[in-house]
Protein backbone atom coordinates (compact mmCIF):
# COMPACT_ATOMS: atom_id res chain seq x y z
CA UNK A 1 0.00 0.00 0.00
CA UNK A 2 1.08 3.54 -0.58
CA UNK A 3 0.28 6.39 1.83
CA UNK A 4 -1.00 8.69 -0.87
CA UNK A 5 -4.59 9.78 -0.12
CA UNK A 6 -5.27 11.11 -3.61
CA UNK A 7 -7.36 9.16 -6.11
CA UNK A 8 -5.20 6.86 -8.17
CA UNK A 9 -5.10 7.15 -11.92
CA UNK A 10 -3.47 5.01 -14.53
CA UNK A 11 -3.19 5.21 -18.25
CA UNK A 12 -1.16 3.63 -21.00
CA UNK A 13 -0.08 4.16 -24.56
CA UNK A 14 1.13 1.55 -26.99
CA UNK A 15 4.68 2.02 -28.26
CA UNK A 16 3.54 1.16 -31.74
CA UNK A 17 4.74 4.14 -33.71
CA UNK A 18 5.48 7.80 -33.47
CA UNK A 19 3.09 9.83 -31.36
CA UNK A 20 0.84 12.21 -33.21
CA UNK A 21 -1.01 15.30 -32.14
CA UNK A 22 -4.21 13.25 -31.64
CA UNK A 23 -2.37 11.28 -28.95
CA UNK A 24 -1.12 14.51 -27.43
CA UNK A 25 -4.46 16.32 -27.20
CA UNK A 26 -6.56 13.21 -26.66
CA UNK A 27 -4.35 11.48 -24.13
CA UNK A 28 -1.10 13.18 -23.03
CA UNK A 29 -2.28 16.73 -22.34
CA UNK A 30 -5.33 15.71 -20.30
CA UNK A 31 -3.13 13.21 -18.53
CA UNK A 32 -0.59 15.87 -17.53
CA UNK A 33 -3.32 18.10 -16.14
CA UNK A 34 -4.83 15.30 -14.13
CA UNK A 35 -1.45 14.02 -12.92
CA UNK A 36 -1.17 17.12 -10.74
CA UNK A 37 -4.11 15.97 -8.63
CA UNK A 38 -3.75 12.20 -8.64
CA UNK A 39 -1.40 9.50 -7.57
CA UNK A 40 -0.35 8.56 -11.05
CA UNK A 41 0.76 5.46 -12.92
CA UNK A 42 1.79 5.72 -16.55
CA UNK A 43 2.37 2.53 -18.47
CA UNK A 44 4.06 1.69 -21.73
CA UNK A 45 1.71 -0.95 -23.16
CA UNK A 46 4.43 -2.84 -25.01
CA UNK A 47 2.74 -6.24 -24.95
CA UNK A 48 -0.35 -4.63 -26.41
CA UNK A 49 1.82 -3.32 -29.22
CA UNK A 50 2.73 -6.88 -30.15
CA UNK A 51 -0.78 -7.20 -31.59
CA UNK A 52 0.43 -5.04 -34.46
CA UNK A 53 4.24 -4.65 -34.36
CA UNK A 54 6.02 -7.83 -35.46
CA UNK A 55 9.58 -6.52 -35.81
CA UNK A 56 11.73 -6.86 -32.66
CA UNK A 57 14.13 -4.06 -33.47
CA UNK A 58 11.26 -1.76 -34.26
CA UNK A 59 9.40 -2.56 -31.04
CA UNK A 60 12.58 -2.00 -28.99
CA UNK A 61 13.12 1.34 -30.68
CA UNK A 62 9.49 2.30 -30.20
CA UNK A 63 9.80 1.61 -26.46
CA UNK A 64 12.82 3.92 -26.11
CA UNK A 65 10.98 6.48 -28.17
CA UNK A 66 7.78 6.52 -26.20
CA UNK A 67 9.54 6.89 -22.86
CA UNK A 68 11.48 9.81 -24.32
CA UNK A 69 8.19 11.20 -25.58
CA UNK A 70 6.62 11.01 -22.13
CA UNK A 71 9.60 12.69 -20.50
CA UNK A 72 9.70 15.36 -23.21
CA UNK A 73 6.04 16.33 -22.84
CA UNK A 74 6.64 16.91 -19.14
CA UNK A 75 6.10 13.66 -17.25
CA UNK A 76 8.16 13.88 -14.05
CA UNK A 77 9.37 10.37 -13.13
CA UNK A 78 9.76 11.42 -9.52
CA UNK A 79 6.07 12.21 -9.31
CA UNK A 80 4.67 9.60 -11.68
CA UNK A 81 5.29 5.83 -11.66
CA UNK A 82 6.42 5.41 -15.25
CA UNK A 83 6.80 1.76 -16.12
CA UNK A 84 6.51 -0.91 -18.79
CA UNK A 85 3.78 -3.52 -18.93
CA UNK A 86 6.34 -6.20 -19.88
CA UNK A 87 8.49 -5.44 -16.80
CA UNK A 88 5.68 -6.74 -14.64
CA UNK A 89 4.44 -10.25 -15.46
CA UNK A 90 1.43 -9.71 -13.18
CA UNK A 91 -0.28 -8.15 -16.21
CA UNK A 92 -0.07 -11.35 -18.21
CA UNK A 93 -1.26 -13.42 -15.30
CA UNK A 94 -4.28 -11.32 -14.41
CA UNK A 95 -5.03 -10.87 -18.13
CA UNK A 96 -5.46 -14.63 -18.38
CA UNK A 97 -7.70 -14.77 -15.33
CA UNK A 98 -9.92 -12.04 -16.76
CA UNK A 99 -10.08 -13.77 -20.15
CA UNK A 100 -11.66 -16.63 -18.29
CA UNK A 101 -14.38 -14.29 -16.96
CA UNK A 102 -15.81 -13.11 -20.30
CA UNK A 103 -17.26 -14.83 -23.35
CA UNK A 104 -16.18 -14.91 -26.97
CA UNK A 105 -19.45 -13.28 -28.19
CA UNK A 106 -18.86 -10.45 -25.70
CA UNK A 107 -15.35 -9.80 -27.00
CA UNK A 108 -16.61 -10.07 -30.58
CA UNK A 109 -18.66 -6.91 -30.01
CA UNK A 110 -15.51 -4.89 -29.30
CA UNK A 111 -15.52 -1.73 -31.46
CA UNK A 112 -11.77 -1.46 -31.48
CA UNK A 113 -11.33 -5.05 -32.65
CA UNK A 114 -14.03 -4.75 -35.30
CA UNK A 115 -12.68 -1.41 -36.57
CA UNK A 116 -9.12 -2.64 -36.80
CA UNK A 117 -10.09 -5.81 -38.63
CA UNK A 118 -12.36 -3.82 -40.97
CA UNK A 119 -9.35 -1.62 -41.77
CA UNK A 120 -7.36 -4.68 -42.80
CA UNK A 121 -5.36 -5.41 -39.65
CA UNK A 122 -4.68 -9.07 -38.90
CA UNK A 123 -7.35 -10.55 -36.62
CA UNK A 124 -4.85 -12.20 -34.27
CA UNK A 125 -6.00 -13.64 -30.95
CA UNK A 126 -4.03 -11.00 -29.04
CA UNK A 127 -6.02 -8.27 -30.75
CA UNK A 128 -9.19 -10.11 -29.86
CA UNK A 129 -8.40 -10.48 -26.15
CA UNK A 130 -6.76 -7.05 -25.97
CA UNK A 131 -9.53 -5.61 -23.72
CA UNK A 132 -8.85 -8.14 -20.97
CA UNK A 133 -5.13 -7.38 -20.88
CA UNK A 134 -6.08 -3.73 -20.67
CA UNK A 135 -8.51 -4.53 -17.87
CA UNK A 136 -5.67 -6.27 -16.02
CA UNK A 137 -3.41 -3.22 -16.54
CA UNK A 138 -6.01 -1.10 -14.84
CA UNK A 139 -7.31 -3.20 -11.98
CA UNK A 140 -3.91 -4.47 -10.81
CA UNK A 141 -3.29 -1.01 -9.43
CA UNK A 142 -6.73 -0.55 -7.82
CA UNK A 143 -7.13 2.31 -10.24
CA UNK A 144 -9.89 4.85 -9.60
CA UNK A 145 -9.74 6.76 -12.85
CA UNK A 146 -8.39 6.17 -16.37
CA UNK A 147 -7.85 9.19 -18.60
CA UNK A 148 -8.30 8.19 -22.25
CA UNK A 149 -9.66 9.37 -25.56
CA UNK A 150 -13.27 8.74 -26.57
CA UNK A 151 -12.23 5.68 -28.60
CA UNK A 152 -11.25 3.87 -25.41
CA UNK A 153 -14.59 4.28 -23.64
CA UNK A 154 -15.74 0.78 -24.51
CA UNK A 155 -12.53 -0.71 -23.14
CA UNK A 156 -13.41 0.76 -19.76
CA UNK A 157 -16.93 -0.70 -20.02
CA UNK A 158 -15.33 -4.05 -20.76
CA UNK A 159 -13.04 -3.65 -17.78
CA UNK A 160 -16.01 -2.99 -15.49
CA UNK A 161 -17.85 -5.97 -16.93
CA UNK A 162 -14.89 -8.26 -16.23
CA UNK A 163 -14.54 -6.84 -12.72
CA UNK A 164 -18.25 -7.33 -12.04
CA UNK A 165 -18.15 -10.92 -13.21
CA UNK A 166 -15.05 -11.59 -11.16
CA UNK A 167 -16.42 -9.95 -8.02
CA UNK A 168 -19.85 -11.59 -8.36
CA UNK A 169 -18.15 -14.93 -8.36
CA UNK A 170 -15.32 -14.41 -5.89
CA UNK A 171 -16.31 -11.51 -3.65
CA UNK A 172 -15.38 -7.86 -3.65
CA UNK A 173 -11.74 -8.13 -4.68
CA UNK A 174 -11.20 -5.90 -7.70
CA UNK A 175 -11.91 -2.19 -7.93
CA UNK A 176 -14.17 -0.82 -10.70
CA UNK A 177 -12.42 1.99 -12.54
CA UNK A 178 -13.99 5.00 -14.24
CA UNK A 179 -12.88 6.61 -17.47
CA UNK A 180 -12.10 10.33 -17.68
CA UNK A 181 -12.69 11.53 -21.21
CA UNK A 182 -11.60 15.01 -22.20
CA UNK A 183 -14.84 16.33 -23.66
CA UNK A 184 -13.32 19.60 -24.82
CA UNK A 185 -11.08 17.78 -27.25
CA UNK A 186 -12.93 14.63 -28.21
CA UNK A 187 -11.62 13.08 -31.35
CA UNK A 188 -8.80 14.94 -33.11
CA UNK A 189 -9.29 14.70 -36.89
CA UNK A 190 -6.50 13.52 -39.17
CA UNK A 191 -5.31 14.97 -42.46
CA UNK A 192 -8.14 13.18 -44.29
CA UNK A 193 -10.85 14.33 -41.88
CA UNK A 194 -11.44 10.97 -40.20
CA UNK A 195 -10.05 10.23 -36.71
CA UNK A 196 -6.31 10.84 -36.57
CA UNK A 197 -4.70 7.44 -36.13
CA UNK A 198 -1.40 5.87 -36.99
CA UNK A 199 -3.33 2.94 -38.48
CA UNK A 200 -4.93 5.30 -41.02
CA UNK A 201 -1.70 7.05 -41.99
CA UNK A 202 -3.36 10.44 -41.60
CA UNK A 203 -1.29 11.80 -38.71
CA UNK A 204 0.63 14.95 -37.89
CA UNK A 205 3.66 13.74 -35.90
CA UNK A 206 4.13 15.18 -32.40
CA UNK A 207 7.92 15.28 -32.55
CA UNK A 208 8.33 15.63 -36.29
CA UNK A 209 10.79 18.05 -37.81
CA UNK A 210 9.36 21.19 -39.34
CA UNK A 211 9.58 19.44 -42.70
CA UNK A 212 7.57 16.49 -41.38
CA UNK A 213 4.90 18.84 -40.07
CA UNK A 214 4.89 20.74 -43.35
CA UNK A 215 4.44 17.55 -45.34
CA UNK A 216 1.54 16.37 -43.17
CA UNK A 217 -0.23 19.73 -43.13
CA UNK A 218 0.11 20.22 -46.88
CA UNK A 219 -1.56 16.83 -47.36
CA UNK A 220 -4.69 17.88 -45.43
CA UNK A 221 -7.66 17.23 -47.68
CA UNK A 222 -9.44 20.50 -48.48
CA UNK A 223 -12.37 19.60 -50.66
CA UNK A 224 -14.86 21.66 -48.66
CA UNK A 225 -16.67 24.23 -50.71
CA UNK A 226 -16.43 27.84 -49.57
CA UNK A 227 -13.83 30.11 -48.06
CA UNK A 228 -12.77 28.07 -45.10
CA UNK A 229 -10.90 24.74 -45.40
CA UNK A 230 -12.75 23.00 -42.60
CA UNK A 231 -10.21 20.19 -42.06
CA UNK A 232 -7.40 22.73 -41.63
CA UNK A 233 -9.52 24.86 -39.31
CA UNK A 234 -10.53 21.91 -37.13
CA UNK A 235 -6.90 21.02 -36.46
CA UNK A 236 -5.97 24.67 -36.01
CA UNK A 237 -8.44 25.04 -33.12
CA UNK A 238 -6.05 22.94 -31.02
CA UNK A 239 -3.34 25.58 -31.29
CA UNK A 240 -5.15 28.94 -31.37
CA UNK A 241 -8.20 30.53 -29.80
CA UNK A 242 -11.40 30.75 -31.81
CA UNK A 243 -11.25 34.55 -32.02
CA UNK A 244 -7.67 34.58 -33.34
CA UNK A 245 -8.60 31.91 -35.83
CA UNK A 246 -11.70 33.71 -37.04
CA UNK A 247 -9.63 36.79 -37.86
CA UNK A 248 -6.94 34.71 -39.56
CA UNK A 249 -9.44 32.73 -41.61
CA UNK A 250 -11.45 35.82 -42.59
CA UNK A 251 -8.29 37.63 -43.72
CA UNK A 252 -7.25 34.61 -45.76
CA UNK A 253 -10.62 33.54 -47.10
CA UNK A 254 -10.11 31.08 -49.95
CA UNK A 255 -6.28 31.15 -49.55
CA UNK A 256 -5.82 27.59 -48.48
CA UNK A 257 -2.04 27.60 -48.90
CA UNK A 258 -1.59 30.60 -46.57
CA UNK A 259 -3.81 29.01 -43.98
CA UNK A 260 -1.90 25.76 -44.13
CA UNK A 261 1.38 27.64 -43.73
CA UNK A 262 0.00 29.43 -40.69
CA UNK A 263 -0.97 26.08 -39.23
CA UNK A 264 2.55 24.69 -39.85
CA UNK A 265 4.01 27.69 -38.03
CA UNK A 266 1.67 27.33 -35.05
CA UNK A 267 2.30 23.60 -34.72
CA UNK A 268 6.06 24.06 -35.02
CA UNK A 269 6.15 26.77 -32.36
CA UNK A 270 4.17 24.58 -30.04
CA UNK A 271 6.35 21.53 -30.55
CA UNK A 272 9.89 22.88 -30.75
CA UNK A 273 10.66 23.22 -26.99
CA UNK A 274 9.51 19.64 -26.39
CA UNK A 275 11.50 18.43 -29.40
CA UNK A 276 14.69 19.95 -27.97
CA UNK A 277 14.18 18.39 -24.56
CA UNK A 278 13.52 15.05 -26.18
CA UNK A 279 16.79 15.13 -28.11
CA UNK A 280 18.70 15.46 -24.82
CA UNK A 281 17.40 12.19 -23.30
CA UNK A 282 19.72 9.16 -23.71
CA UNK A 283 18.87 5.43 -23.91
CA UNK A 284 20.48 4.99 -20.48
CA UNK A 285 18.24 7.70 -19.02
CA UNK A 286 15.27 5.71 -20.31
CA UNK A 287 16.51 2.44 -18.79
CA UNK A 288 17.11 4.09 -15.43
CA UNK A 289 13.64 5.59 -15.30
CA UNK A 290 12.00 2.28 -16.25
CA UNK A 291 13.90 0.33 -13.61
CA UNK A 292 12.68 2.57 -10.84
CA UNK A 293 9.13 2.53 -12.24
CA UNK A 294 9.00 -1.27 -12.52
CA UNK A 295 9.95 -1.68 -8.89
CA UNK A 296 7.24 0.69 -7.72
CA UNK A 297 4.63 -0.87 -10.01
CA UNK A 298 5.33 -4.44 -8.91
CA UNK A 299 5.07 -3.52 -5.25
CA UNK A 300 1.47 -2.39 -5.81
CA UNK A 301 0.29 -5.01 -8.30
CA UNK A 302 1.64 -7.98 -6.32
CA UNK A 303 -0.80 -7.21 -3.51
CA UNK A 304 -3.78 -7.28 -5.87
CA UNK A 305 -2.61 -10.40 -7.64
CA UNK A 306 -2.07 -12.23 -4.36
CA UNK A 307 -5.67 -11.50 -3.38
CA UNK A 308 -6.80 -12.80 -6.76
CA UNK A 309 -4.67 -15.94 -6.49
CA UNK A 310 -6.09 -16.60 -3.04
CA UNK A 311 -9.74 -16.42 -4.09
CA UNK A 312 -9.46 -18.27 -7.41
CA UNK A 313 -7.81 -21.20 -5.66
CA UNK A 314 -4.32 -21.02 -7.14
CA UNK A 315 -2.56 -20.25 -3.84
CA UNK A 316 -2.34 -23.45 -1.86
P1 LIG B 1 -3.81 5.36 -32.88
O1 LIG B 1 -5.26 5.47 -33.20
O2 LIG B 1 -2.98 6.31 -33.61
O3 LIG B 1 -3.33 3.93 -33.01
P2 LIG B 1 -3.80 4.84 -30.14
O4 LIG B 1 -4.98 3.93 -30.34
O5 LIG B 1 -2.49 4.22 -29.81
O6 LIG B 1 -3.65 5.76 -31.39
O7 LIG B 1 -4.22 5.88 -29.04
C1 LIG B 1 -3.40 6.28 -27.96
C2 LIG B 1 -4.17 7.27 -27.10
O8 LIG B 1 -4.37 8.46 -27.82
C3 LIG B 1 -5.54 6.78 -26.67
O9 LIG B 1 -5.81 7.21 -25.36
C4 LIG B 1 -6.47 7.43 -27.64
O10 LIG B 1 -7.74 7.65 -27.11
C5 LIG B 1 -5.76 8.74 -27.93
N1 LIG B 1 -6.04 9.12 -29.30
C6 LIG B 1 -5.57 8.53 -30.41
N2 LIG B 1 -6.01 9.13 -31.52
C7 LIG B 1 -6.78 10.15 -31.10
C8 LIG B 1 -7.54 11.16 -31.76
N3 LIG B 1 -7.54 11.25 -33.09
N4 LIG B 1 -8.22 12.04 -31.02
C9 LIG B 1 -8.21 11.98 -29.67
N5 LIG B 1 -7.52 11.06 -28.97
C10 LIG B 1 -6.82 10.15 -29.67
N1 LIG C 1 -5.70 0.60 -25.32
C1 LIG C 1 -5.00 1.81 -25.06
C2 LIG C 1 -4.80 2.54 -26.39
O1 LIG C 1 -4.69 1.95 -27.41
C3 LIG C 1 -3.64 1.59 -24.44
C4 LIG C 1 -3.75 0.95 -23.09
C5 LIG C 1 -3.31 -0.28 -22.74
C6 LIG C 1 -4.30 1.55 -21.93
N2 LIG C 1 -3.55 -0.51 -21.44
C7 LIG C 1 -4.15 0.57 -20.91
C8 LIG C 1 -4.91 2.77 -21.68
C9 LIG C 1 -4.64 0.83 -19.63
C10 LIG C 1 -5.39 3.00 -20.39
C11 LIG C 1 -5.25 2.05 -19.38
O2 LIG C 1 -4.72 3.71 -26.36
Coordinates of C-alpha atoms and ligand atoms in Angstrom, one line a residue:
X1 CA 0.0 0.0 0.0
X2 CA 1.1 3.5 -0.6
X3 CA 0.3 6.4 1.8
X4 CA -1.0 8.7 -0.9
X5 CA -4.6 9.8 -0.1
X6 CA -5.3 11.1 -3.6
X7 CA -7.4 9.2 -6.1
X8 CA -5.2 6.9 -8.2
X9 CA -5.1 7.2 -11.9
X10 CA -3.5 5.0 -14.5
X11 CA -3.2 5.2 -18.2
X12 CA -1.2 3.6 -21.0
X13 CA -0.1 4.2 -24.6
X14 CA 1.1 1.5 -27.0
X15 CA 4.7 2.0 -28.3
X16 CA 3.5 1.2 -31.7
X17 CA 4.7 4.1 -33.7
X18 CA 5.5 7.8 -33.5
X19 CA 3.1 9.8 -31.4
X20 CA 0.8 12.2 -33.2
X21 CA -1.0 15.3 -32.1
X22 CA -4.2 13.3 -31.6
X23 CA -2.4 11.3 -29.0
X24 CA -1.1 14.5 -27.4
X25 CA -4.5 16.3 -27.2
X26 CA -6.6 13.2 -26.7
X27 CA -4.3 11.5 -24.1
X28 CA -1.1 13.2 -23.0
X29 CA -2.3 16.7 -22.3
X30 CA -5.3 15.7 -20.3
X31 CA -3.1 13.2 -18.5
X32 CA -0.6 15.9 -17.5
X33 CA -3.3 18.1 -16.1
X34 CA -4.8 15.3 -14.1
X35 CA -1.4 14.0 -12.9
X36 CA -1.2 17.1 -10.7
X37 CA -4.1 16.0 -8.6
X38 CA -3.7 12.2 -8.6
X39 CA -1.4 9.5 -7.6
X40 CA -0.3 8.6 -11.0
X41 CA 0.8 5.5 -12.9
X42 CA 1.8 5.7 -16.5
X43 CA 2.4 2.5 -18.5
X44 CA 4.1 1.7 -21.7
X45 CA 1.7 -0.9 -23.2
X46 CA 4.4 -2.8 -25.0
X47 CA 2.7 -6.2 -24.9
X48 CA -0.4 -4.6 -26.4
X49 CA 1.8 -3.3 -29.2
X50 CA 2.7 -6.9 -30.1
X51 CA -0.8 -7.2 -31.6
X52 CA 0.4 -5.0 -34.5
X53 CA 4.2 -4.6 -34.4
X54 CA 6.0 -7.8 -35.5
X55 CA 9.6 -6.5 -35.8
X56 CA 11.7 -6.9 -32.7
X57 CA 14.1 -4.1 -33.5
X58 CA 11.3 -1.8 -34.3
X59 CA 9.4 -2.6 -31.0
X60 CA 12.6 -2.0 -29.0
X61 CA 13.1 1.3 -30.7
X62 CA 9.5 2.3 -30.2
X63 CA 9.8 1.6 -26.5
X64 CA 12.8 3.9 -26.1
X65 CA 11.0 6.5 -28.2
X66 CA 7.8 6.5 -26.2
X67 CA 9.5 6.9 -22.9
X68 CA 11.5 9.8 -24.3
X69 CA 8.2 11.2 -25.6
X70 CA 6.6 11.0 -22.1
X71 CA 9.6 12.7 -20.5
X72 CA 9.7 15.4 -23.2
X73 CA 6.0 16.3 -22.8
X74 CA 6.6 16.9 -19.1
X75 CA 6.1 13.7 -17.2
X76 CA 8.2 13.9 -14.0
X77 CA 9.4 10.4 -13.1
X78 CA 9.8 11.4 -9.5
X79 CA 6.1 12.2 -9.3
X80 CA 4.7 9.6 -11.7
X81 CA 5.3 5.8 -11.7
X82 CA 6.4 5.4 -15.3
X83 CA 6.8 1.8 -16.1
X84 CA 6.5 -0.9 -18.8
X85 CA 3.8 -3.5 -18.9
X86 CA 6.3 -6.2 -19.9
X87 CA 8.5 -5.4 -16.8
X88 CA 5.7 -6.7 -14.6
X89 CA 4.4 -10.2 -15.5
X90 CA 1.4 -9.7 -13.2
X91 CA -0.3 -8.1 -16.2
X92 CA -0.1 -11.4 -18.2
X93 CA -1.3 -13.4 -15.3
X94 CA -4.3 -11.3 -14.4
X95 CA -5.0 -10.9 -18.1
X96 CA -5.5 -14.6 -18.4
X97 CA -7.7 -14.8 -15.3
X98 CA -9.9 -12.0 -16.8
X99 CA -10.1 -13.8 -20.2
X100 CA -11.7 -16.6 -18.3
X101 CA -14.4 -14.3 -17.0
X102 CA -15.8 -13.1 -20.3
X103 CA -17.3 -14.8 -23.3
X104 CA -16.2 -14.9 -27.0
X105 CA -19.4 -13.3 -28.2
X106 CA -18.9 -10.4 -25.7
X107 CA -15.3 -9.8 -27.0
X108 CA -16.6 -10.1 -30.6
X109 CA -18.7 -6.9 -30.0
X110 CA -15.5 -4.9 -29.3
X111 CA -15.5 -1.7 -31.5
X112 CA -11.8 -1.5 -31.5
X113 CA -11.3 -5.1 -32.7
X114 CA -14.0 -4.7 -35.3
X115 CA -12.7 -1.4 -36.6
X116 CA -9.1 -2.6 -36.8
X117 CA -10.1 -5.8 -38.6
X118 CA -12.4 -3.8 -41.0
X119 CA -9.4 -1.6 -41.8
X120 CA -7.4 -4.7 -42.8
X121 CA -5.4 -5.4 -39.6
X122 CA -4.7 -9.1 -38.9
X123 CA -7.4 -10.6 -36.6
X124 CA -4.9 -12.2 -34.3
X125 CA -6.0 -13.6 -30.9
X126 CA -4.0 -11.0 -29.0
X127 CA -6.0 -8.3 -30.8
X128 CA -9.2 -10.1 -29.9
X129 CA -8.4 -10.5 -26.2
X130 CA -6.8 -7.1 -26.0
X131 CA -9.5 -5.6 -23.7
X132 CA -8.9 -8.1 -21.0
X133 CA -5.1 -7.4 -20.9
X134 CA -6.1 -3.7 -20.7
X135 CA -8.5 -4.5 -17.9
X136 CA -5.7 -6.3 -16.0
X137 CA -3.4 -3.2 -16.5
X138 CA -6.0 -1.1 -14.8
X139 CA -7.3 -3.2 -12.0
X140 CA -3.9 -4.5 -10.8
X141 CA -3.3 -1.0 -9.4
X142 CA -6.7 -0.5 -7.8
X143 CA -7.1 2.3 -10.2
X144 CA -9.9 4.9 -9.6
X145 CA -9.7 6.8 -12.8
X146 CA -8.4 6.2 -16.4
X147 CA -7.8 9.2 -18.6
X148 CA -8.3 8.2 -22.3
X149 CA -9.7 9.4 -25.6
X150 CA -13.3 8.7 -26.6
X151 CA -12.2 5.7 -28.6
X152 CA -11.2 3.9 -25.4
X153 CA -14.6 4.3 -23.6
X154 CA -15.7 0.8 -24.5
X155 CA -12.5 -0.7 -23.1
X156 CA -13.4 0.8 -19.8
X157 CA -16.9 -0.7 -20.0
X158 CA -15.3 -4.1 -20.8
X159 CA -13.0 -3.6 -17.8
X160 CA -16.0 -3.0 -15.5
X161 CA -17.9 -6.0 -16.9
X162 CA -14.9 -8.3 -16.2
X163 CA -14.5 -6.8 -12.7
X164 CA -18.3 -7.3 -12.0
X165 CA -18.1 -10.9 -13.2
X166 CA -15.1 -11.6 -11.2
X167 CA -16.4 -9.9 -8.0
X168 CA -19.9 -11.6 -8.4
X169 CA -18.2 -14.9 -8.4
X170 CA -15.3 -14.4 -5.9
X171 CA -16.3 -11.5 -3.6
X172 CA -15.4 -7.9 -3.6
X173 CA -11.7 -8.1 -4.7
X174 CA -11.2 -5.9 -7.7
X175 CA -11.9 -2.2 -7.9
X176 CA -14.2 -0.8 -10.7
X177 CA -12.4 2.0 -12.5
X178 CA -14.0 5.0 -14.2
X179 CA -12.9 6.6 -17.5
X180 CA -12.1 10.3 -17.7
X181 CA -12.7 11.5 -21.2
X182 CA -11.6 15.0 -22.2
X183 CA -14.8 16.3 -23.7
X184 CA -13.3 19.6 -24.8
X185 CA -11.1 17.8 -27.3
X186 CA -12.9 14.6 -28.2
X187 CA -11.6 13.1 -31.4
X188 CA -8.8 14.9 -33.1
X189 CA -9.3 14.7 -36.9
X190 CA -6.5 13.5 -39.2
X191 CA -5.3 15.0 -42.5
X192 CA -8.1 13.2 -44.3
X193 CA -10.9 14.3 -41.9
X194 CA -11.4 11.0 -40.2
X195 CA -10.1 10.2 -36.7
X196 CA -6.3 10.8 -36.6
X197 CA -4.7 7.4 -36.1
X198 CA -1.4 5.9 -37.0
X199 CA -3.3 2.9 -38.5
X200 CA -4.9 5.3 -41.0
X201 CA -1.7 7.0 -42.0
X202 CA -3.4 10.4 -41.6
X203 CA -1.3 11.8 -38.7
X204 CA 0.6 15.0 -37.9
X205 CA 3.7 13.7 -35.9
X206 CA 4.1 15.2 -32.4
X207 CA 7.9 15.3 -32.6
X208 CA 8.3 15.6 -36.3
X209 CA 10.8 18.1 -37.8
X210 CA 9.4 21.2 -39.3
X211 CA 9.6 19.4 -42.7
X212 CA 7.6 16.5 -41.4
X213 CA 4.9 18.8 -40.1
X214 CA 4.9 20.7 -43.4
X215 CA 4.4 17.6 -45.3
X216 CA 1.5 16.4 -43.2
X217 CA -0.2 19.7 -43.1
X218 CA 0.1 20.2 -46.9
X219 CA -1.6 16.8 -47.4
X220 CA -4.7 17.9 -45.4
X221 CA -7.7 17.2 -47.7
X222 CA -9.4 20.5 -48.5
X223 CA -12.4 19.6 -50.7
X224 CA -14.9 21.7 -48.7
X225 CA -16.7 24.2 -50.7
X226 CA -16.4 27.8 -49.6
X227 CA -13.8 30.1 -48.1
X228 CA -12.8 28.1 -45.1
X229 CA -10.9 24.7 -45.4
X230 CA -12.7 23.0 -42.6
X231 CA -10.2 20.2 -42.1
X232 CA -7.4 22.7 -41.6
X233 CA -9.5 24.9 -39.3
X234 CA -10.5 21.9 -37.1
X235 CA -6.9 21.0 -36.5
X236 CA -6.0 24.7 -36.0
X237 CA -8.4 25.0 -33.1
X238 CA -6.1 22.9 -31.0
X239 CA -3.3 25.6 -31.3
X240 CA -5.1 28.9 -31.4
X241 CA -8.2 30.5 -29.8
X242 CA -11.4 30.8 -31.8
X243 CA -11.3 34.6 -32.0
X244 CA -7.7 34.6 -33.3
X245 CA -8.6 31.9 -35.8
X246 CA -11.7 33.7 -37.0
X247 CA -9.6 36.8 -37.9
X248 CA -6.9 34.7 -39.6
X249 CA -9.4 32.7 -41.6
X250 CA -11.4 35.8 -42.6
X251 CA -8.3 37.6 -43.7
X252 CA -7.2 34.6 -45.8
X253 CA -10.6 33.5 -47.1
X254 CA -10.1 31.1 -50.0
X255 CA -6.3 31.1 -49.6
X256 CA -5.8 27.6 -48.5
X257 CA -2.0 27.6 -48.9
X258 CA -1.6 30.6 -46.6
X259 CA -3.8 29.0 -44.0
X260 CA -1.9 25.8 -44.1
X261 CA 1.4 27.6 -43.7
X262 CA 0.0 29.4 -40.7
X263 CA -1.0 26.1 -39.2
X264 CA 2.6 24.7 -39.8
X265 CA 4.0 27.7 -38.0
X266 CA 1.7 27.3 -35.1
X267 CA 2.3 23.6 -34.7
X268 CA 6.1 24.1 -35.0
X269 CA 6.1 26.8 -32.4
X270 CA 4.2 24.6 -30.0
X271 CA 6.3 21.5 -30.6
X272 CA 9.9 22.9 -30.7
X273 CA 10.7 23.2 -27.0
X274 CA 9.5 19.6 -26.4
X275 CA 11.5 18.4 -29.4
X276 CA 14.7 19.9 -28.0
X277 CA 14.2 18.4 -24.6
X278 CA 13.5 15.0 -26.2
X279 CA 16.8 15.1 -28.1
X280 CA 18.7 15.5 -24.8
X281 CA 17.4 12.2 -23.3
X282 CA 19.7 9.2 -23.7
X283 CA 18.9 5.4 -23.9
X284 CA 20.5 5.0 -20.5
X285 CA 18.2 7.7 -19.0
X286 CA 15.3 5.7 -20.3
X287 CA 16.5 2.4 -18.8
X288 CA 17.1 4.1 -15.4
X289 CA 13.6 5.6 -15.3
X290 CA 12.0 2.3 -16.3
X291 CA 13.9 0.3 -13.6
X292 CA 12.7 2.6 -10.8
X293 CA 9.1 2.5 -12.2
X294 CA 9.0 -1.3 -12.5
X295 CA 10.0 -1.7 -8.9
X296 CA 7.2 0.7 -7.7
X297 CA 4.6 -0.9 -10.0
X298 CA 5.3 -4.4 -8.9
X299 CA 5.1 -3.5 -5.3
X300 CA 1.5 -2.4 -5.8
X301 CA 0.3 -5.0 -8.3
X302 CA 1.6 -8.0 -6.3
X303 CA -0.8 -7.2 -3.5
X304 CA -3.8 -7.3 -5.9
X305 CA -2.6 -10.4 -7.6
X306 CA -2.1 -12.2 -4.4
X307 CA -5.7 -11.5 -3.4
X308 CA -6.8 -12.8 -6.8
X309 CA -4.7 -15.9 -6.5
X310 CA -6.1 -16.6 -3.0
X311 CA -9.7 -16.4 -4.1
X312 CA -9.5 -18.3 -7.4
X313 CA -7.8 -21.2 -5.7
X314 CA -4.3 -21.0 -7.1
X315 CA -2.6 -20.2 -3.8
X316 CA -2.3 -23.5 -1.9
Ligands
LIG1 P1 -3.8 5.4 -32.9 O1 -5.3 5.5 -33.2 O2 -3.0 6.3 -33.6 O3 -3.3 3.9 -33.0 P2 -3.8 4.8 -30.1 O4 -5.0 3.9 -30.3 O5 -2.5 4.2 -29.8 O6 -3.7 5.8 -31.4 O7 -4.2 5.9 -29.0 C1 -3.4 6.3 -28.0 C2 -4.2 7.3 -27.1 O8 -4.4 8.5 -27.8 C3 -5.5 6.8 -26.7 O9 -5.8 7.2 -25.4 C4 -6.5 7.4 -27.6 O10 -7.7 7.6 -27.1 C5 -5.8 8.7 -27.9 N1 -6.0 9.1 -29.3 C6 -5.6 8.5 -30.4 N2 -6.0 9.1 -31.5 C7 -6.8 10.2 -31.1 C8 -7.5 11.2 -31.8 N3 -7.5 11.3 -33.1 N4 -8.2 12.0 -31.0 C9 -8.2 12.0 -29.7 N5 -7.5 11.1 -29.0 C10 -6.8 10.2 -29.7
LIG2 N1 -5.7 0.6 -25.3 C1 -5.0 1.8 -25.1 C2 -4.8 2.5 -26.4 O1 -4.7 1.9 -27.4 C3 -3.6 1.6 -24.4 C4 -3.7 1.0 -23.1 C5 -3.3 -0.3 -22.7 C6 -4.3 1.6 -21.9 N2 -3.6 -0.5 -21.4 C7 -4.1 0.6 -20.9 C8 -4.9 2.8 -21.7 C9 -4.6 0.8 -19.6 C10 -5.4 3.0 -20.4 C11 -5.2 2.0 -19.4 O2 -4.7 3.7 -26.4

